[in-house]
Backbone as ProteinMPNN parsed JSONL, in Angstrom:
{"seq_chain_A": "MEMDALKALLNNDDRFCRYNGMRIDVLRLGYAEAVMDITENSLNGLGIAQGGSIFTLADLAFAGAANSHGFRTVGLNSNINFIRPGVGRQLRAKATEVSRGRRTCVYRVEVFNDDGKTVAHGSSTGFITEEKF", "coords_chain_A": {"N_chain_A": [[-16.532, 4.217, 9.974], [-13.972, 6.449, 11.136], [-11.422, 8.243, 9.599], [-8.75, 8.33, 10.499], [-9.022, 6.5, 12.533], [-9.383, 4.129, 10.958], [-6.816, 4.225, 9.823], [-5.136, 3.532, 11.69], [-5.993, 1.438, 12.804], [-5.23, -0.454, 10.623], [-2.489, -0.027, 10.476], [-1.925, -1.077, 13.126], [-2.964, -3.819, 12.853], [-1.785, -4.956, 10.822], [0.488, -7.314, 10.968], [2.584, -7.765, 9.829], [3.524, -6.06, 8.053], [3.758, -4.319, 9.797], [5.872, -5.288, 11.447], [7.848, -5.219, 9.781], [8.426, -2.54, 9.525], [6.692, -1.111, 8.043], [4.104, 1.346, 7.0], [0.995, 2.977, 6.952], [1.073, 6.234, 5.821], [-0.354, 8.412, 4.738], [-3.971, 8.574, 4.498], [-6.88, 8.951, 2.705], [-10.277, 9.177, 1.495], [-10.102, 7.026, -0.831], [-7.611, 7.253, -1.628], [-4.113, 6.329, -0.581], [-0.967, 6.622, 0.859], [2.035, 4.725, 2.074], [4.691, 4.228, 3.706], [8.141, 3.104, 3.975], [10.89, 2.554, 5.997], [14.305, 2.06, 4.631], [16.051, -0.615, 5.606], [18.678, -2.62, 7.116], [17.198, -5.062, 7.39], [15.57, -5.259, 5.21], [16.853, -5.613, 2.756], [18.127, -7.278, -0.153], [20.435, -10.01, -1.14], [21.905, -8.186, -3.277], [22.105, -5.524, -2.145], [20.008, -4.055, -2.298], [16.804, -2.712, -1.915], [14.757, -5.199, -1.219], [12.63, -7.045, -3.661], [10.106, -8.435, -2.837], [9.504, -6.991, -0.571], [9.073, -4.45, -1.581], [6.758, -4.981, -3.195], [4.955, -5.574, -1.401], [4.922, -3.244, 0.174], [3.649, -1.542, -1.754], [1.432, -2.997, -1.848], [0.131, -2.35, 0.954], [-0.401, 0.276, 0.589], [-2.442, 0.091, -1.155], [-4.336, -1.294, 0.034], [-4.816, 0.454, 2.125], [-6.025, 2.46, 0.525], [-8.363, 1.212, -0.667], [-9.828, 0.227, 1.554], [-11.009, 2.359, 2.416], [-13.231, 3.639, 2.063], [-14.973, 2.255, 3.94], [-15.956, -0.494, 4.022], [-14.907, -3.783, 4.177], [-12.38, -4.747, 2.33], [-10.831, -6.753, -0.15], [-7.833, -7.906, -1.831], [-7.735, -9.06, -5.08], [-6.352, -9.362, -7.403], [-3.03, -8.477, -8.37], [-0.464, -6.737, -9.683], [3.086, -5.991, -10.578], [5.579, -3.641, -11.882], [8.916, -3.51, -11.75], [11.009, -0.851, -11.894], [13.918, 0.976, -11.326], [16.252, 0.068, -8.953], [15.329, -0.202, -5.694], [16.708, 1.985, -3.452], [18.105, 4.084, -1.032], [16.908, 6.13, 1.635], [13.93, 5.74, 2.349], [11.09, 4.377, 1.121], [8.041, 5.084, -0.587], [4.815, 4.45, -1.162], [2.144, 5.183, -3.388], [-1.634, 5.078, -3.612], [-3.967, 5.094, -5.894], [-7.294, 5.662, -6.535], [-8.591, 4.114, -9.237], [-11.263, 3.008, -10.402], [-14.288, 2.118, -9.354], [-16.876, -0.043, -8.354], [-19.669, -1.73, -7.576], [-18.984, -4.037, -6.431], [-16.508, -4.373, -7.085], [-12.906, -3.181, -7.406], [-10.554, -0.821, -8.7], [-7.118, 0.351, -8.529], [-4.377, 2.252, -8.855], [-1.075, 2.129, -8.501], [1.933, 3.609, -7.124], [5.321, 3.285, -6.423], [7.977, 5.087, -4.858], [11.316, 6.441, -4.797], [13.32, 8.342, -2.031], [14.206, 10.595, -3.572], [12.045, 11.167, -5.262], [11.847, 9.592, -7.622], [10.628, 6.927, -9.808], [10.327, 3.823, -8.591], [8.673, 1.313, -8.823], [5.729, 0.424, -10.698], [2.157, -0.239, -10.513], [-0.545, -2.13, -10.67], [-3.69, -2.982, -8.612], [-6.366, -5.051, -7.896], [-9.424, -5.261, -6.196], [-11.733, -6.96, -4.224], [-14.889, -6.037, -2.678], [-16.398, -6.361, 0.019], [-19.472, -6.816, 1.788], [-19.312, -6.339, 4.382], [-18.816, -3.976, 7.017], [-16.383, -1.459, 8.701]], "CA_chain_A": [[-15.231, 4.566, 10.947], [-13.156, 7.561, 10.913], [-10.066, 7.808, 8.673], [-7.755, 8.216, 11.74], [-9.188, 5.312, 13.455], [-8.956, 3.223, 10.036], [-5.637, 4.346, 9.84], [-4.499, 3.01, 13.318], [-6.579, -0.061, 12.66], [-4.434, -0.985, 9.604], [-1.245, 0.222, 11.023], [-1.614, -1.952, 14.171], [-3.343, -5.141, 12.778], [-1.128, -5.96, 10.045], [1.421, -7.595, 11.756], [3.671, -8.555, 8.765], [3.97, -4.86, 7.555], [4.295, -3.515, 11.114], [6.9, -6.14, 11.598], [8.722, -4.929, 8.675], [8.451, -1.263, 9.384], [5.66, -0.391, 6.914], [3.059, 1.906, 7.594], [0.129, 3.996, 6.233], [1.293, 7.713, 6.409], [-1.644, 9.163, 4.299], [-5.274, 8.032, 4.074], [-7.819, 10.013, 2.215], [-11.127, 8.293, 0.668], [-9.88, 6.558, -2.462], [-6.303, 7.146, -1.783], [-3.277, 6.044, 0.446], [0.242, 6.63, 1.005], [2.543, 3.791, 2.78], [6.034, 3.984, 3.831], [8.902, 1.732, 4.314], [12.34, 2.679, 5.594], [15.077, 0.905, 4.046], [16.977, -0.835, 6.751], [19.864, -3.863, 6.822], [16.338, -6.309, 7.21], [14.737, -5.184, 3.839], [17.848, -5.497, 1.476], [18.609, -8.436, -0.85], [21.704, -10.131, -2.056], [22.721, -7.191, -4.142], [22.106, -4.565, -1.245], [18.791, -3.105, -2.819], [15.004, -3.133, -1.478], [14.03, -7.234, -1.707], [11.502, -6.931, -4.472], [8.914, -8.693, -1.733], [9.02, -5.631, 0.359], [8.483, -3.327, -2.41], [5.607, -5.548, -3.594], [3.928, -5.705, 0.041], [4.484, -1.889, 0.695], [2.657, -1.337, -2.555], [0.036, -3.76, -1.676], [-0.323, -1.808, 2.01], [-1.123, 1.513, 0.204], [-3.769, -0.402, -1.945], [-5.358, -1.814, 1.261], [-5.611, 1.389, 2.898], [-7.156, 3.293, -0.443], [-9.15, 0.515, -0.914], [-10.63, -0.036, 2.774], [-10.996, 3.881, 2.917], [-14.738, 3.803, 1.961], [-15.751, 1.913, 5.132], [-16.143, -1.416, 3.882], [-13.71, -4.518, 4.272], [-11.924, -4.874, 0.941], [-9.798, -7.912, 0.123], [-6.98, -8.287, -3.169], [-8.132, -10.258, -6.178], [-5.033, -9.532, -8.297], [-1.92, -7.236, -7.894], [0.814, -6.756, -10.569], [3.704, -4.759, -10.483], [6.672, -3.658, -12.683], [10.381, -2.864, -11.196], [11.451, -0.064, -12.848], [14.582, 1.112, -10.749], [16.436, -0.122, -7.468], [14.882, 0.281, -4.297], [17.662, 2.403, -2.531], [17.955, 5.314, -0.428], [16.364, 6.209, 3.188], [12.901, 5.262, 2.6], [10.528, 4.215, -0.047], [6.921, 5.695, -0.446], [3.95, 4.054, -2.032], [1.117, 5.951, -3.553], [-2.38, 4.037, -4.246], [-5.067, 6.031, -6.179], [-8.282, 4.952, -7.027], [-9.095, 4.196, -10.827], [-12.599, 2.458, -10.477], [-14.77, 1.536, -7.856], [-18.196, -0.337, -8.649], [-20.452, -2.257, -6.047], [-18.371, -5.165, -5.713], [-14.946, -4.709, -7.265], [-12.196, -1.752, -7.482], [-9.068, -1.115, -9.543], [-6.272, 1.02, -8.041], [-3.132, 2.462, -9.742], [-0.171, 2.16, -7.313], [3.28, 3.426, -7.626], [6.381, 3.286, -5.302], [8.945, 6.302, -5.231], [12.411, 6.564, -3.586], [13.947, 9.47, -1.711], [14.234, 11.648, -4.816], [10.944, 11.049, -6.081], [11.995, 8.54, -8.93], [9.68, 5.632, -9.651], [10.866, 2.383, -8.312], [7.908, 0.476, -9.458], [4.302, 0.665, -10.768], [1.377, -1.538, -10.846], [-2.331, -1.707, -10.463], [-4.569, -3.678, -7.688], [-8.089, -5.204, -8.163], [-10.227, -5.712, -5.094], [-13.278, -7.472, -3.997], [-15.474, -5.388, -1.869], [-17.262, -7.123, 0.946], [-20.637, -6.304, 2.522], [-18.828, -6.02, 5.873], [-18.511, -2.443, 7.225], [-15.54, -1.605, 9.694]], "C_chain_A": [[-14.385, 5.935, 9.853], [-11.712, 7.353, 10.067], [-8.668, 7.78, 9.471], [-7.794, 7.068, 12.226], [-8.59, 3.939, 12.319], [-7.465, 3.03, 9.782], [-4.539, 3.589, 10.723], [-4.941, 1.771, 13.229], [-5.481, -0.88, 11.977], [-3.067, -1.093, 10.065], [-0.872, -1.141, 12.09], [-2.163, -3.361, 13.655], [-2.576, -5.736, 11.791], [0.063, -6.098, 10.403], [2.69, -7.527, 10.853], [4.244, -6.992, 8.444], [4.559, -4.112, 9.109], [5.758, -3.934, 11.6], [8.289, -5.632, 10.746], [9.002, -3.449, 8.339], [7.881, -0.523, 8.109], [4.545, 0.268, 7.646], [2.272, 2.897, 6.851], [0.653, 5.17, 6.799], [0.082, 8.558, 6.099], [-2.673, 8.35, 3.95], [-6.484, 9.2, 3.961], [-8.774, 8.815, 1.443], [-10.782, 8.309, -0.949], [-8.532, 6.535, -2.627], [-5.355, 6.982, -0.366], [-2.008, 6.614, 0.171], [1.149, 5.444, 1.969], [3.962, 4.332, 2.749], [6.57, 3.131, 4.431], [10.268, 2.364, 4.502], [12.996, 1.783, 5.119], [16.323, 0.605, 5.173], [17.458, -2.15, 6.342], [18.429, -5.06, 6.431], [15.878, -5.956, 5.823], [15.762, -5.271, 2.606], [17.814, -6.943, 1.28], [19.858, -8.692, -0.913], [22.411, -9.13, -2.541], [22.842, -5.78, -3.237], [20.973, -3.76, -1.643], [17.717, -3.703, -2.159], [15.032, -4.642, -1.891], [12.695, -6.482, -2.363], [10.123, -7.313, -3.703], [8.664, -7.53, -1.319], [8.85, -4.493, -0.523], [7.049, -3.375, -2.67], [4.727, -5.159, -2.06], [3.963, -4.068, 0.61], [3.452, -1.248, -0.581], [1.054, -1.906, -2.028], [-1.104, -3.01, -0.121], [-1.074, -0.446, 1.495], [-2.471, 1.258, -0.607], [-4.818, -0.654, -0.813], [-5.787, -0.491, 1.969], [-6.635, 2.265, 1.848], [-8.44, 2.359, -0.444], [-10.05, 0.262, 0.371], [-11.064, 1.473, 3.417], [-12.504, 4.089, 3.053], [-15.349, 2.936, 2.879], [-15.875, 0.426, 4.949], [-14.866, -2.335, 3.532], [-13.389, -5.207, 2.615], [-10.699, -5.502, 0.617], [-9.171, -7.856, -1.347], [-7.713, -9.396, -3.9], [-7.162, -10.231, -6.927], [-4.305, -8.264, -8.322], [-1.057, -7.963, -9.032], [1.538, -5.707, -10.168], [4.868, -4.754, -11.483], [7.632, -2.862, -11.839], [10.809, -1.986, -12.11], [12.988, 0.706, -12.513], [14.756, 0.638, -9.445], [15.923, 0.471, -6.493], [16.005, 0.902, -3.393], [17.507, 3.681, -1.739], [17.599, 5.259, 1.343], [14.987, 5.449, 3.463], [11.875, 5.049, 1.286], [8.867, 4.448, 0.134], [6.136, 5.102, -1.712], [2.676, 4.57, -2.061], [-0.187, 5.016, -4.231], [-3.59, 5.269, -4.629], [-6.249, 5.383, -6.789], [-8.851, 5.118, -8.569], [-10.627, 4.143, -10.832], [-13.182, 1.822, -9.486], [-16.711, 0.853, -8.166], [-18.867, -1.169, -7.194], [-19.758, -3.354, -5.69], [-16.995, -5.216, -5.951], [-14.205, -3.054, -7.567], [-10.972, -2.199, -8.035], [-8.365, 0.195, -8.846], [-4.74, 1.397, -8.527], [-2.196, 2.66, -8.217], [1.248, 2.218, -7.913], [4.166, 3.699, -6.385], [7.49, 4.135, -5.65], [10.233, 6.144, -4.324], [12.608, 7.898, -3.175], [13.746, 10.664, -2.574], [13.223, 11.895, -5.798], [10.838, 10.29, -7.684], [11.149, 7.536, -8.547], [10.45, 4.525, -9.453], [10.107, 1.422, -8.812], [6.227, 1.352, -9.535], [3.516, -0.643, -11.044], [-0.453, -1.37, -10.791], [-2.835, -3.445, -9.603], [-6.024, -3.673, -8.053], [-8.336, -5.628, -6.86], [-11.606, -6.29, -4.893], [-13.708, -7.07, -2.826], [-16.641, -6.078, -1.083], [-18.423, -6.373, 1.517], [-20.474, -5.794, 3.792], [-18.032, -4.698, 6.248], [-17.36, -2.684, 8.587], [-16.284, -1.182, 10.831]], "O_chain_A": [[-14.271, 6.209, 8.658], [-11.098, 6.287, 10.022], [-7.653, 7.24, 9.032], [-6.739, 6.465, 12.421], [-7.754, 3.079, 12.597], [-6.944, 1.935, 9.571], [-3.409, 3.199, 10.429], [-4.17, 0.9, 13.631], [-4.889, -1.798, 12.545], [-2.5, -2.185, 10.052], [0.054, -1.944, 11.975], [-1.579, -4.247, 14.278], [-2.572, -6.966, 11.742], [0.841, -5.156, 10.251], [3.772, -7.202, 11.342], [5.447, -6.797, 8.617], [5.619, -3.518, 9.302], [6.612, -3.159, 12.032], [9.464, -5.703, 11.105], [9.574, -3.058, 7.322], [8.402, 0.34, 7.402], [4.103, -0.15, 8.715], [2.882, 3.668, 6.11], [0.752, 5.297, 8.02], [-0.454, 9.285, 6.935], [-2.462, 7.429, 3.161], [-6.87, 10.021, 4.793], [-8.3, 7.806, 0.921], [-11.015, 9.097, -1.866], [-8.069, 5.928, -3.593], [-5.738, 7.4, 0.726], [-1.952, 7.182, -0.919], [0.492, 5.388, 3.009], [4.351, 4.88, 1.718], [6.024, 2.396, 5.255], [10.89, 2.727, 3.504], [12.516, 0.651, 5.07], [17.243, 1.359, 5.491], [16.911, -2.797, 5.449], [18.497, -5.797, 5.447], [15.913, -7.027, 5.218], [15.351, -4.961, 1.488], [17.562, -7.752, 2.173], [20.614, -7.731, -0.767], [23.611, -9.111, -2.268], [23.664, -4.947, -3.621], [21.029, -2.599, -1.237], [17.629, -4.895, -1.863], [15.389, -5.016, -3.009], [11.963, -5.647, -1.832], [9.121, -6.622, -3.887], [7.623, -6.966, -1.656], [8.403, -3.48, 0.013], [6.244, -2.453, -2.535], [3.836, -4.31, -2.044], [3.104, -3.692, 1.406], [2.529, -0.498, -0.264], [-0.034, -1.342, -1.906], [-2.328, -3.031, 0.002], [-2.182, -0.128, 1.927], [-3.391, 2.072, -0.683], [-5.974, -0.23, -0.835], [-6.944, -0.334, 2.358], [-7.747, 2.673, 2.182], [-9.53, 2.877, -0.202], [-11.224, 0.059, 0.062], [-11.368, 1.688, 4.59], [-12.98, 4.648, 4.041], [-16.539, 2.795, 2.598], [-15.909, -0.073, 6.074], [-13.948, -1.924, 2.822], [-14.102, -5.981, 1.975], [-9.619, -5.022, 0.961], [-10.039, -7.747, -2.213], [-8.181, -10.414, -3.391], [-6.921, -11.374, -7.316], [-4.852, -7.161, -8.299], [-0.93, -9.161, -9.282], [1.091, -4.715, -9.593], [5.174, -5.849, -11.955], [7.333, -1.795, -11.303], [10.998, -2.424, -13.245], [13.434, 1.159, -13.568], [13.794, 0.652, -8.677], [16.037, 1.692, -6.379], [16.251, 0.181, -2.426], [16.485, 4.308, -2.019], [18.045, 4.402, 2.107], [14.804, 4.725, 4.441], [12.108, 5.837, 0.37], [8.408, 3.902, 1.137], [6.515, 5.158, -2.882], [1.988, 4.535, -1.041], [0.052, 4.305, -5.207], [-3.997, 6.128, -3.846], [-6.037, 4.494, -7.614], [-9.45, 6.115, -8.971], [-11.257, 5.125, -11.225], [-12.589, 1.001, -8.786], [-17.634, 1.664, -8.093], [-18.462, -1.083, -6.035], [-19.906, -3.711, -4.522], [-16.255, -5.916, -5.26], [-14.827, -2.034, -7.863], [-10.428, -3.303, -7.999], [-9.135, 1.125, -8.608], [-3.954, 0.452, -8.46], [-2.57, 3.185, -7.168], [1.749, 1.459, -8.743], [3.709, 4.305, -5.416], [8.003, 3.948, -6.753], [10.117, 5.729, -3.171], [12.096, 8.749, -3.903], [13.111, 11.641, -2.18], [13.328, 12.557, -6.831], [9.999, 10.435, -8.573], [10.887, 7.215, -7.388], [11.329, 4.308, -10.287], [10.741, 0.505, -9.334], [5.735, 2.288, -8.904], [3.906, -1.696, -11.55], [-1.218, -0.411, -10.904], [-2.477, -4.588, -9.89], [-6.721, -2.718, -8.395], [-7.505, -6.366, -6.331], [-12.536, -5.889, -5.593], [-13.155, -7.528, -1.826], [-17.729, -6.294, -1.616], [-18.229, -5.173, 1.713], [-21.242, -4.985, 4.313], [-16.892, -4.422, 5.874], [-17.359, -3.678, 9.314], [-15.767, -1.198, 11.948]]}, "name": "protein", "num_of_chains": 1, "seq": "MEMDALKALLNNDDRFCRYNGMRIDVLRLGYAEAVMDITENSLNGLGIAQGGSIFTLADLAFAGAANSHGFRTVGLNSNINFIRPGVGRQLRAKATEVSRGRRTCVYRVEVFNDDGKTVAHGSSTGFITEEKF"}
């Protein structure tokens, strides 16, 4: 599947991310960037981006990068470390391939604020199915 078609598929079919204003912005082989506009609905009780929204944004970037090879890939494990509050207009998550084998893959994921400062970082491990897009 062509990258633009995969990007459209992931952006349209991930209803949770679409509902919460998250979308894949950049998609290349083994790499993806996802963005989220910070709105009133993404804030926690302290007035900063809710941790779950930051994690979901990181997961969306992972999904884009891991599925960019054309095989349906699902998450096995993810971890995240929150570095600073998610504030500003928009957050951007970048997922970069670290390792890809026959059935598993590992990606480094980082989330940045408008100023390019790290909000969170972590890693995600995926299971690569035999099913092609």
